[in-house]
Amino acid sequence: MFAVGNETKQRSGDTREVQVIFTLSRERVQLHTRPVTYQHRPVRHEQPTNALADWITQQVMAEEKPWALFSEVGEQGYLEEVTDIMKQHFHIVCHRDFSQNPQLYSEKIQAMFVWNAQPAAEPSLLTSLPSLKVVANGGVGIDHLDVPYISGLGVKVTNTPGVVSDATADMAMALLLASARRVVEGHQLAVDPKTTHLPLCLMGFEVTGATLGIIGMGDIGHKIARRSKGFDMKILYHNRNRRSVEEERAVGASYCQNMDDLLKESDFVTLAVNLTPETTGLISHRELSLMKPTATLVNISRGLVVDQDALVKALQCGTIRAAALDVTHPEPLPRDHPLLTLPNVLITPHVGTNTYATTRRMVEKMVESALAAVKGQPVPNEVRPK
Amino acid sequence: MEEEKPWVLISQVGGDFGYLEELADILTQHFQIVSHQDLLDNPAVHGPRIQVLFIWKYFPAAEPALLRLLPSLKVVASGGAGTDHLDLPFISGQGVKVANTPGVVSDGTADLAMGLLLASARKILEGHHIAIDPKTVHMPQSLMGVEVTGSTLGIIGMGDIGHKIAQRSCGFQMKILYHNRTRRSVEDEQAVKASYCERLDDLLRRSDFVMIVVRLTSATAGLIGRRQLSLMKPTATLVNISRG
């Protein structure tokens, strides 16, 4: 219990001193005042509002927030503004500060936020966090996390499906259109100091009415199909499991049980699978050679789904027309990699979810999952080992 | 049969500014071709024979000086939907018909409109430059775009191309507003879930993406000026696929 001096204005305009008394409890702060009586001066006062009590409650409860480890702000980490979302519910420590003073933090950390695979959830780090309850990943892909191992430590793993889907599907369409209609080359010609006449030979590939083959028809794949429908594209898809009739009809998609059929018939092949042992190197020499020489490969899944050496060869030889990639392996590619200089390749630096709105939603989901895990409540978006 | 095919004047075949060879084949099925340069080299021989002028990307320009060389001209056929580069009253006054190519351009143009919108919103150009830059060693985290899904698209000019743009935007669950000289039918509006904005100012204030899809006429020249731009959201993007 402690007291803070305060002043209350009286109707007469005089100010008098009152003693403000706080009663601390786990649930909230009780606030009331009693007048300080001066000799010869009777005091009247008004009870203060609850705003002050609420503020003090917040400060007190803040002391009880759990601790979370995250990578960094800026550089390859988070935007400054989204860390506010974490700070609402957690005390956060960045990996650099943690590394410099592990003893100070290691016992306290109950949650680890992973963004762009940082901090790396390796045994050396995880075993130094005895209180860790959850590894919360930003993004839906968790190929960089050893889920069985982490679960074996008694630590839950969570990701952020759903919230990433719209932005990623938008990105897939952006890549497809930019590649098909040669937007990057067009812009470069348009702004080139040497351009004096409009070039007439910059020809692209017709998107309307073309055949789109979607490999991987999960949430993101289905949203890509929905967007393509507006372009009157013929939509084929291949998936481990066939979707329901309603889901197919909603987007006008036809199932290809045999992926080879999809590859042979598509003008655009879009990869929307997650990276697993089954999908690693899914698209290699053979698959590329089945594709039309006028076809474009669009990849918004993971770099390792494609045999990159095979892709380079296919692009160099004209086995396929072009590739548009938001993902490669590694990221970024080594600076002498042939993909960087091929004229028929469009590469973006893994920005499929890079909008302020989606980034915020991802962090909100991470925090929601982590908080539930720390409190021992049912954990949304938990990834269980198979 | 060769002698009976009518003569057509075109800019040129091949080169940076001419027809692609394969497109010229379509012409030669029905016409004998004279290039603009050949005409200028020998106007007395070629001029009187020419019955058709094909214009492609503004060339050859249908100016009085050229038309004077073509006494037998019956028709000016311009590739594209826009005809703002043609003095229609003058040409018609010469007894020459004018034709354009509406409809067939609409899908390709609508596709490009979406391509530009998405490329701008998701910073495709910057992304590509960073990805291939020899100096890039880390993945950039601060390259942030704006959300397309669920945003508001304002289409100015709801003709064939504008309507197709609206159709494509539906798939992205964009909220679609439009402004047009005349309101479209209820069926046309409902087909693409577009809401009519009688006042252009309302559309400008509410849109995240403003798409200009009008023809160039005296009424639309300078349609978007300082005042109109100041009404737009500071976060908004202007997309123009009509005329500069």
XYZ file of C-alpha atoms in Angstrom:
630
model
C 0.000 0.000 0.000
C 1.317 3.377 -0.856
C 0.142 6.919 -1.069
C 0.619 9.566 -3.649
C 0.053 13.227 -3.091
C -2.636 14.759 -5.222
C -4.538 17.948 -5.553
C -8.206 18.491 -5.955
C -9.726 21.720 -7.027
C -12.573 22.894 -4.883
C -15.527 24.840 -6.001
C -14.255 27.952 -4.382
C -11.178 27.819 -6.562
C -8.818 26.928 -3.777
C -6.816 23.781 -4.115
C -6.393 21.493 -1.249
C -4.180 18.562 -0.757
C -5.659 15.107 -0.563
C -4.046 11.842 0.145
C -4.606 9.271 -2.575
C -4.519 5.725 -1.329
C -4.077 2.672 -3.451
C -4.939 -0.801 -2.357
C -3.139 -3.362 -4.418
C -4.619 -6.684 -5.196
C -3.960 -9.214 -7.935
C -7.111 -8.255 -9.809
C -7.147 -4.502 -9.708
C -6.201 -1.447 -7.857
C -8.700 0.014 -5.478
C -8.601 3.716 -5.311
C -10.077 6.077 -2.854
C -9.080 9.257 -1.216
C -9.397 10.844 2.170
C -9.002 14.496 2.818
C -6.007 15.886 4.512
C -7.303 18.247 7.117
C -5.437 21.366 7.769
C -5.952 23.373 10.847
C -8.729 25.869 10.403
C -9.359 24.804 6.868
C -12.157 22.366 6.280
C -11.652 20.396 3.132
C -14.178 19.125 0.692
C -13.080 16.899 -2.110
C -14.379 14.783 -4.974
C -13.464 11.194 -5.556
C -11.102 10.924 -8.513
C -12.267 9.155 -11.702
C -11.495 5.571 -12.525
C -9.123 6.598 -15.318
C -6.289 6.950 -12.861
C -7.130 3.629 -11.241
C -7.187 1.929 -14.632
C -3.818 3.349 -15.540
C -2.285 2.166 -12.341
C -3.882 -1.278 -12.756
C -2.262 -1.474 -16.153
C 1.146 -0.568 -14.804
C 0.866 -3.176 -12.106
C -0.400 -5.902 -14.418
C 2.409 -4.996 -16.807
C 4.838 -6.361 -14.303
C 3.173 -9.738 -14.721
C 3.397 -10.013 -18.521
C 5.198 -13.114 -19.732
C 8.511 -12.837 -21.540
C 9.035 -13.600 -25.229
C 12.140 -13.893 -27.369
C 12.040 -12.450 -30.879
C 14.627 -11.829 -33.610
C 15.065 -8.068 -34.093
C 13.415 -4.822 -35.076
C 14.339 -3.541 -38.526
C 17.062 -5.158 -40.664
C 15.689 -8.624 -41.352
C 13.210 -8.518 -38.498
C 10.001 -6.784 -37.686
C 8.703 -3.350 -38.525
C 8.844 -1.183 -35.397
C 5.080 -0.680 -35.338
C 4.172 -4.350 -35.168
C 6.274 -4.901 -32.060
C 3.642 -2.804 -30.276
C 1.264 -5.707 -30.780
C 3.685 -8.016 -29.004
C 4.334 -5.522 -26.221
C 0.664 -5.351 -25.335
C 0.881 -8.866 -23.916
C 4.560 -9.701 -23.560
C 7.822 -8.325 -22.342
C 9.985 -8.838 -25.396
C 13.719 -9.336 -25.687
C 15.556 -9.381 -28.999
C 17.986 -12.149 -29.794
C 21.020 -9.900 -29.635
C 20.205 -8.723 -26.105
C 19.415 -12.262 -25.068
C 22.722 -13.596 -26.408
C 24.673 -10.957 -24.561
C 22.991 -11.759 -21.272
C 21.374 -15.188 -21.374
C 21.348 -15.707 -17.618
C 19.179 -12.656 -17.168
C 16.478 -13.869 -19.545
C 16.659 -17.610 -20.100
C 14.520 -18.669 -17.143
C 11.873 -16.042 -17.894
C 11.262 -16.712 -21.572
C 8.047 -18.654 -22.136
C 7.453 -17.842 -25.801
C 9.617 -17.520 -28.894
C 8.417 -15.602 -31.950
C 9.974 -16.827 -35.190
C 9.929 -14.521 -38.241
C 11.721 -15.380 -41.493
C 13.160 -18.402 -39.686
C 14.809 -16.155 -37.101
C 15.759 -16.846 -34.361
C 16.666 -20.328 -35.558
C 14.841 -22.853 -33.375
C 17.907 -25.017 -32.899
C 18.578 -27.367 -30.001
C 21.319 -25.114 -28.590
C 18.849 -22.259 -28.251
C 15.780 -24.231 -27.217
C 17.518 -26.200 -24.507
C 18.708 -22.932 -22.975
C 15.096 -21.834 -22.444
C 13.781 -24.062 -19.642
C 10.485 -22.192 -19.312
C 9.706 -22.185 -23.040
C 6.122 -23.198 -23.727
C 5.640 -22.234 -27.352
C 7.410 -21.437 -30.614
C 5.053 -19.148 -32.547
C 5.921 -18.812 -36.228
C 4.972 -15.824 -38.392
C 3.719 -17.310 -41.666
C 2.086 -20.577 -42.584
C 5.176 -22.451 -43.824
C 7.033 -24.311 -41.072
C 9.496 -26.327 -43.153
C 12.321 -24.594 -41.260
C 11.060 -25.948 -37.904
C 11.718 -29.489 -36.659
C 8.221 -29.939 -35.285
C 8.688 -33.463 -33.881
C 11.840 -32.377 -32.040
C 10.336 -29.186 -30.626
C 7.171 -31.006 -29.546
C 9.340 -33.648 -27.937
C 10.678 -30.936 -25.653
C 7.125 -30.275 -24.515
C 7.012 -27.050 -26.512
C 4.057 -26.253 -28.764
C 4.507 -24.988 -32.321
C 2.058 -22.578 -33.941
C 1.825 -20.879 -37.338
C -0.430 -18.301 -39.011
C -2.555 -19.930 -41.709
C -5.506 -18.108 -43.205
C -4.332 -14.550 -42.599
C -1.559 -14.927 -45.177
C -3.726 -16.339 -47.940
C -5.184 -13.249 -49.602
C -1.908 -11.353 -49.852
C -0.078 -14.436 -51.142
C -2.755 -15.148 -53.736
C -2.594 -11.488 -54.823
C 1.173 -11.865 -55.189
C 0.773 -14.986 -57.326
C -1.494 -13.040 -59.702
C 0.841 -10.054 -59.686
C 3.774 -12.264 -60.727
C 1.737 -14.052 -63.389
C 0.528 -10.804 -64.962
C 3.835 -8.965 -64.665
C 5.618 -11.860 -66.370
C 2.989 -12.449 -69.055
C 2.710 -8.774 -70.001
C 6.411 -7.960 -69.504
C 5.737 -5.146 -67.087
C 9.314 -4.933 -65.817
C 10.846 -4.737 -69.302
C 8.170 -2.313 -70.401
C 8.870 -0.001 -67.489
C 12.601 -0.137 -68.111
C 12.091 0.795 -71.764
C 9.635 3.514 -70.857
C 12.029 5.230 -68.413
C 15.246 4.533 -70.338
C 17.054 7.785 -71.213
C 17.821 6.295 -74.642
C 14.189 5.624 -75.574
C 12.937 7.980 -78.272
C 10.171 5.915 -79.878
C 7.602 3.528 -78.484
C 8.799 -0.035 -79.031
C 6.274 -2.089 -80.973
C 7.929 -5.467 -80.633
C 7.482 -5.825 -76.875
C 4.921 -8.601 -77.037
C 3.502 -10.541 -74.160
C 1.352 -13.600 -73.646
C -2.464 -13.463 -73.524
C -3.739 -14.090 -69.997
C -7.491 -13.937 -70.643
C -8.696 -17.358 -71.633
C -5.341 -19.029 -70.985
C -5.031 -22.276 -69.024
C -3.799 -22.000 -65.444
C -2.578 -25.146 -63.715
C -2.492 -24.849 -59.914
C -0.331 -27.396 -58.118
C -1.450 -27.396 -54.495
C -5.061 -26.426 -53.951
C -5.078 -25.445 -50.295
C -6.387 -22.134 -49.014
C -3.935 -20.114 -51.087
C -4.356 -22.241 -54.224
C -8.119 -21.907 -54.028
C -7.878 -18.122 -53.703
C -5.571 -18.013 -56.730
C -8.216 -19.941 -58.652
C -10.885 -17.471 -57.557
C -8.852 -14.554 -58.843
C -8.044 -16.260 -62.132
C -11.699 -16.941 -62.796
C -12.206 -13.208 -63.319
C -9.785 -13.426 -66.237
C -11.853 -16.237 -67.844
C -8.887 -18.539 -67.376
C -9.405 -22.275 -67.725
C -8.341 -23.661 -64.349
C -6.796 -27.074 -63.769
C -5.519 -28.204 -60.390
C -3.573 -31.035 -58.859
C -3.709 -31.779 -55.166
C -2.978 -34.701 -52.873
C -6.708 -34.886 -52.289
C -9.467 -33.810 -54.592
C -11.486 -30.836 -53.344
C -15.242 -31.039 -52.962
C -17.547 -30.497 -55.923
C -18.765 -27.189 -54.458
C -15.211 -25.922 -53.997
C -14.338 -26.898 -57.585
C -17.480 -25.320 -58.984
C -16.990 -22.122 -56.992
C -13.862 -21.376 -58.994
C -14.500 -23.421 -62.140
C -11.518 -25.683 -61.499
C -11.001 -29.153 -63.014
C -9.081 -31.831 -61.132
C -6.035 -33.427 -62.768
C -5.343 -36.671 -60.955
C -2.163 -37.000 -62.965
C 0.096 -33.966 -62.534
C 1.647 -34.704 -65.939
C -1.668 -33.847 -67.627
C -1.738 -30.483 -65.859
C 1.832 -29.757 -66.942
C 1.100 -30.621 -70.595
C -2.019 -28.481 -70.888
C -1.171 -25.365 -68.869
C -0.021 -21.992 -70.145
C 0.760 -20.956 -66.567
C 1.818 -23.440 -63.883
C 1.529 -21.988 -60.373
C 3.048 -23.798 -57.386
C 1.127 -23.345 -54.137
C 2.191 -26.384 -52.114
C 3.905 -26.441 -48.739
C 7.448 -27.816 -48.598
C 7.590 -31.401 -47.390
C 9.775 -34.385 -48.304
C 7.138 -35.251 -50.939
C 7.180 -31.833 -52.604
C 10.942 -31.244 -52.503
C 12.154 -31.153 -56.101
C 8.601 -31.727 -57.311
C 9.345 -29.764 -60.484
C 12.507 -31.041 -62.103
C 13.856 -31.760 -65.634
C 11.099 -34.181 -66.499
C 8.247 -31.960 -65.345
C 9.675 -28.903 -67.085
C 10.063 -30.827 -70.330
C 6.388 -31.806 -70.193
C 5.392 -28.125 -70.037
C 4.608 -26.143 -73.180
C 7.510 -24.138 -74.597
C 5.223 -21.110 -74.304
C 4.417 -21.809 -70.638
C 5.350 -19.795 -67.553
C 6.233 -21.253 -64.147
C 5.066 -19.188 -61.151
C 6.377 -20.148 -57.703
C 5.011 -18.715 -54.466
C 5.581 -21.791 -52.311
C 9.213 -22.579 -51.458
C 12.384 -22.505 -53.554
C 13.149 -26.175 -52.874
C 9.904 -27.320 -54.524
C 11.739 -26.624 -57.785
C 15.006 -28.188 -58.936
C 16.676 -24.853 -59.604
C 19.442 -26.202 -61.840
C 16.805 -27.873 -64.008
C 14.881 -24.599 -64.124
C 17.936 -22.638 -65.267
C 18.527 -25.115 -68.052
C 14.874 -25.076 -69.130
C 14.853 -21.286 -69.292
C 18.131 -21.114 -71.180
C 17.051 -23.681 -73.768
C 13.520 -22.404 -74.286
C 11.957 -25.534 -72.778
C 9.580 -23.103 -71.065
C 8.979 -19.441 -71.860
C 9.556 -17.783 -68.506
C 9.547 -18.074 -64.725
C 8.231 -15.723 -62.038
C 9.517 -16.526 -58.563
C 8.785 -15.017 -55.172
C 10.817 -17.784 -53.554
C 14.217 -19.311 -54.262
C 16.733 -21.433 -52.456
C 18.641 -19.955 -50.796
C 17.161 -16.526 -50.150
C 18.717 -14.423 -51.426
C 20.430 -16.330 -54.224
C 24.210 -16.103 -54.431
C 25.045 -13.066 -56.549
C 26.602 -15.137 -59.332
C 23.542 -17.382 -59.768
C 22.401 -17.678 -63.411
C 18.742 -17.013 -62.481
C 19.677 -13.416 -61.704
C 20.714 -12.605 -65.271
C 18.285 -14.612 -67.395
C 16.051 -12.202 -69.347
C 12.953 -14.359 -68.949
C 13.008 -14.530 -65.142
C 11.127 -12.287 -62.736
C 12.218 -12.602 -59.098
C 10.823 -10.879 -56.045
C 12.453 -11.172 -52.581
C 9.832 -13.329 -50.811
C 7.332 -10.539 -50.329
C 4.165 -12.626 -50.684
C 2.782 -11.374 -47.387
C 4.441 -7.971 -47.353
C 1.570 -5.573 -46.790
C 1.116 -3.632 -43.563
C -2.342 -5.082 -43.020
C -1.314 -8.711 -43.494
C 1.880 -8.315 -41.472
C -0.102 -6.904 -38.573
C -2.615 -9.730 -38.763
C 0.196 -12.294 -38.736
C 1.755 -10.810 -35.606
C -1.659 -10.616 -33.940
C -2.160 -14.323 -34.619
C 1.316 -15.187 -33.334
C 0.653 -13.288 -30.117
C -2.784 -14.845 -29.727
C -1.381 -18.369 -30.038
C 1.591 -17.681 -27.797
C -0.532 -16.104 -25.076
C -2.923 -19.069 -25.048
C -0.006 -21.482 -24.759
C 1.552 -19.516 -21.909
C -1.769 -19.436 -20.048
C -2.347 -23.153 -20.566
C -5.478 -22.522 -22.643
C -6.405 -24.265 -25.951
C -3.894 -23.026 -28.522
C -5.204 -21.702 -31.838
C -3.211 -22.635 -34.977
C -1.184 -25.269 -33.202
C 0.921 -27.425 -35.514
C 1.046 -30.963 -34.227
C 3.708 -33.468 -35.200
C 2.343 -36.044 -37.638
C -5.701 -13.287 -108.531
C -2.601 -11.299 -107.472
C -3.551 -8.452 -109.764
C -7.025 -8.264 -108.274
C -5.964 -7.825 -104.658
C -6.399 -4.222 -103.602
C -3.426 -2.134 -102.444
C -2.943 -1.100 -98.825
C -0.565 1.448 -97.346
C 1.121 0.529 -94.045
C 4.010 1.936 -92.050
C 6.487 -0.925 -92.505
C 6.962 -4.612 -91.875
C 9.568 -5.624 -89.353
C 12.050 -3.430 -87.565
C 11.392 -1.866 -84.184
C 8.415 0.150 -85.301
C 6.671 -1.986 -87.870
C 4.326 -4.923 -88.032
C 5.521 -8.265 -86.868
C 6.223 -10.481 -89.873
C 3.538 -12.936 -88.842
C 0.898 -10.223 -88.705
C 1.866 -8.987 -92.140
C 0.900 -12.465 -93.435
C -2.694 -11.712 -92.477
C -2.556 -8.570 -94.590
C -1.045 -10.270 -97.617
C -3.871 -12.816 -97.713
C -6.142 -10.060 -98.985
C -3.980 -7.098 -99.941
C -0.873 -6.059 -101.775
C 1.275 -3.989 -99.444
C 3.040 -0.681 -99.988
C 5.239 0.658 -97.190
C 5.178 4.322 -96.308
C 8.769 4.743 -97.415
C 8.047 3.174 -100.802
C 5.119 5.568 -101.280
C 7.267 8.591 -100.478
C 9.962 7.345 -102.862
C 7.491 6.978 -105.705
C 4.162 8.633 -104.996
C 3.090 8.833 -108.629
C 3.302 5.072 -109.072
C 1.899 3.930 -105.709
C -0.389 6.738 -104.653
C -3.267 6.297 -107.102
C -3.446 2.529 -106.462
C -3.967 2.716 -102.719
C -7.517 2.144 -101.541
C -6.812 1.351 -97.864
C -4.678 3.004 -95.200
C -3.844 0.834 -92.181
C -2.741 2.806 -89.159
C -0.815 0.975 -86.410
C 0.280 2.810 -83.273
C -0.290 6.173 -84.963
C 1.723 5.441 -88.117
C 1.415 6.418 -90.887
C -0.287 9.577 -89.595
C -3.523 10.280 -91.497
C -2.613 13.877 -92.180
C -3.794 16.033 -95.079
C -0.344 15.835 -96.712
C -0.556 12.053 -96.865
C -4.206 11.851 -97.869
C -3.515 14.227 -100.782
C -1.260 11.491 -102.263
C -4.059 8.919 -102.126
C -6.856 9.906 -104.523
C -8.398 6.407 -104.557
C -8.477 6.023 -100.772
C -11.726 4.456 -99.544
C -11.016 3.660 -95.893
C -8.689 4.409 -93.001
C -8.537 1.325 -90.739
C -6.913 2.094 -87.387
C -5.623 -0.711 -85.155
C -6.943 -0.156 -81.636
C -10.084 1.247 -80.111
C -8.950 4.833 -79.624
C -9.476 7.292 -82.486
C -8.302 10.500 -80.842
C -5.328 10.634 -83.218
C -7.676 10.876 -86.217
C -9.395 14.030 -87.447
C -12.660 12.231 -88.053
C -14.609 15.141 -89.568
C -11.775 15.928 -91.961
C -11.302 12.354 -93.158
C -15.043 11.759 -93.548
C -15.235 15.033 -95.406
C -12.837 13.531 -97.968
C -15.372 10.758 -98.582
C -13.153 8.284 -96.733
C -14.551 5.874 -94.105
C -12.843 5.300 -90.768
C -12.765 1.976 -88.907
C -11.287 1.017 -85.507
C -11.026 -2.269 -83.540
C -13.175 -2.118 -80.394
C -14.005 -5.292 -78.505
C -10.981 -7.327 -79.510
C -8.691 -5.045 -77.497
C -10.727 -5.170 -74.310
C -9.424 -8.335 -72.650
C -5.762 -7.548 -73.271
C -6.192 -3.997 -72.024
C -8.129 -5.051 -68.937
C -5.442 -7.640 -68.167
C -2.738 -4.992 -68.380
C -4.747 -2.655 -66.154
C -4.792 -5.349 -63.474
C -1.125 -6.086 -64.121
C -0.226 -2.452 -63.512
C -2.414 -2.200 -60.413
C -0.872 -5.307 -58.861
C 2.688 -4.494 -59.887
C 2.389 -1.076 -58.295
C 0.591 -2.237 -55.154
C 2.987 -5.089 -54.471
C 6.149 -3.291 -55.619
C 7.086 -5.855 -58.241
C 9.625 -3.570 -59.914
C 11.475 -2.649 -56.725
C 11.307 -6.249 -55.570
C 12.838 -7.554 -58.789
C 15.591 -4.938 -58.724
C 16.502 -5.797 -55.151
C 16.361 -9.529 -55.881
C 18.834 -9.289 -58.770
C 21.003 -6.451 -57.438
C 24.644 -7.556 -57.127
C 24.793 -5.720 -53.776
C 21.893 -7.592 -52.167
C 23.101 -9.877 -49.375
C 20.048 -10.007 -47.123
C 16.343 -10.263 -47.772
C 14.785 -6.821 -47.366
C 12.140 -6.683 -44.661
C 10.954 -3.169 -45.225
C 9.646 -3.642 -48.780
C 5.967 -3.300 -47.930
C 3.132 -2.915 -50.360
C -0.543 -2.164 -49.970
C -3.306 -4.717 -49.642
C -5.248 -5.316 -52.866
C -7.808 -7.823 -51.569
C -10.765 -6.001 -50.102
C -9.603 -2.540 -51.151
C -11.765 -0.037 -53.044
C -11.342 0.316 -56.801
C -12.814 3.371 -58.513
C -13.261 2.933 -62.267
C -13.651 6.121 -64.281
C -15.182 5.127 -67.595
C -17.271 1.997 -67.539
C -17.291 0.960 -71.185
C -16.307 -2.475 -72.397
C -12.800 -2.278 -70.968
C -13.930 -0.719 -67.681
C -16.505 -3.439 -67.190
C -13.921 -6.160 -67.806
C -11.615 -4.547 -65.279
C -14.467 -4.648 -62.774
C -14.998 -8.327 -63.558
C -11.351 -9.110 -62.855
C -11.347 -7.112 -59.641
C -14.299 -9.108 -58.280
C -12.054 -12.109 -57.821
C -9.940 -10.009 -55.471
C -13.035 -9.064 -53.456
C -12.428 -5.437 -54.235
C -15.219 -2.986 -53.548
C -15.970 -1.464 -56.954
C -17.167 2.076 -57.558
C -17.574 3.542 -61.018
C -18.256 6.836 -62.698
C -19.522 7.066 -66.254
C -21.273 9.609 -68.460
C -24.327 7.406 -68.243
C -25.203 4.868 -65.618
C -24.958 1.205 -66.683
C -27.917 -1.142 -66.403
C -28.699 -2.866 -63.131
C -27.672 -6.230 -64.627
C -24.307 -4.829 -65.759
C -23.741 -3.357 -62.300
C -24.768 -6.493 -60.455
C -22.692 -8.742 -62.696
C -19.561 -7.101 -61.314
C -20.983 -5.746 -58.033
C -20.190 -2.178 -59.003
C -21.748 0.876 -57.340
C -22.433 4.009 -59.384
C -20.907 7.288 -58.227
C -22.851 10.092 -59.820
C -20.193 12.515 -58.643
C -16.618 11.872 -59.706
C -15.451 13.583 -56.511
C -17.067 10.880 -54.360
C -15.247 8.158 -56.265
C -11.941 9.990 -55.919
C -12.367 10.411 -52.155
C -13.304 6.816 -51.444
C -10.977 4.835 -53.703
C -7.710 3.097 -52.871
C -7.082 2.572 -56.587
C -8.413 4.990 -59.228
C -8.497 3.456 -62.706
C -8.930 5.731 -65.733
C -10.613 3.936 -68.642
C -12.175 6.718 -70.717
C -11.695 7.683 -74.352
C -9.850 10.890 -75.024
C -12.307 13.586 -76.055
C -12.615 17.303 -75.435
C -14.716 16.378 -72.387
C -12.116 14.061 -70.870
C -8.930 15.974 -71.682
C -7.413 17.000 -68.340
C -10.160 15.165 -66.436
C -7.738 14.391 -63.630
C -6.007 17.602 -62.593
C -4.607 19.084 -59.420
C -7.979 19.350 -57.731
C -8.947 15.776 -58.512
C -5.605 14.452 -57.303
C -5.921 16.379 -54.045
C -9.279 14.710 -53.391
C -7.694 11.275 -53.581
C -6.436 9.474 -50.458
C -2.740 9.970 -49.748
C -2.514 6.161 -49.812
C -4.244 5.882 -53.195
C -2.786 4.773 -56.527
C -3.718 6.197 -59.946
C -3.763 3.718 -62.841
C -4.104 5.066 -66.383
C -4.708 2.831 -69.404
C -6.714 5.304 -71.468
C -4.676 8.157 -72.934
C -1.909 10.279 -71.433
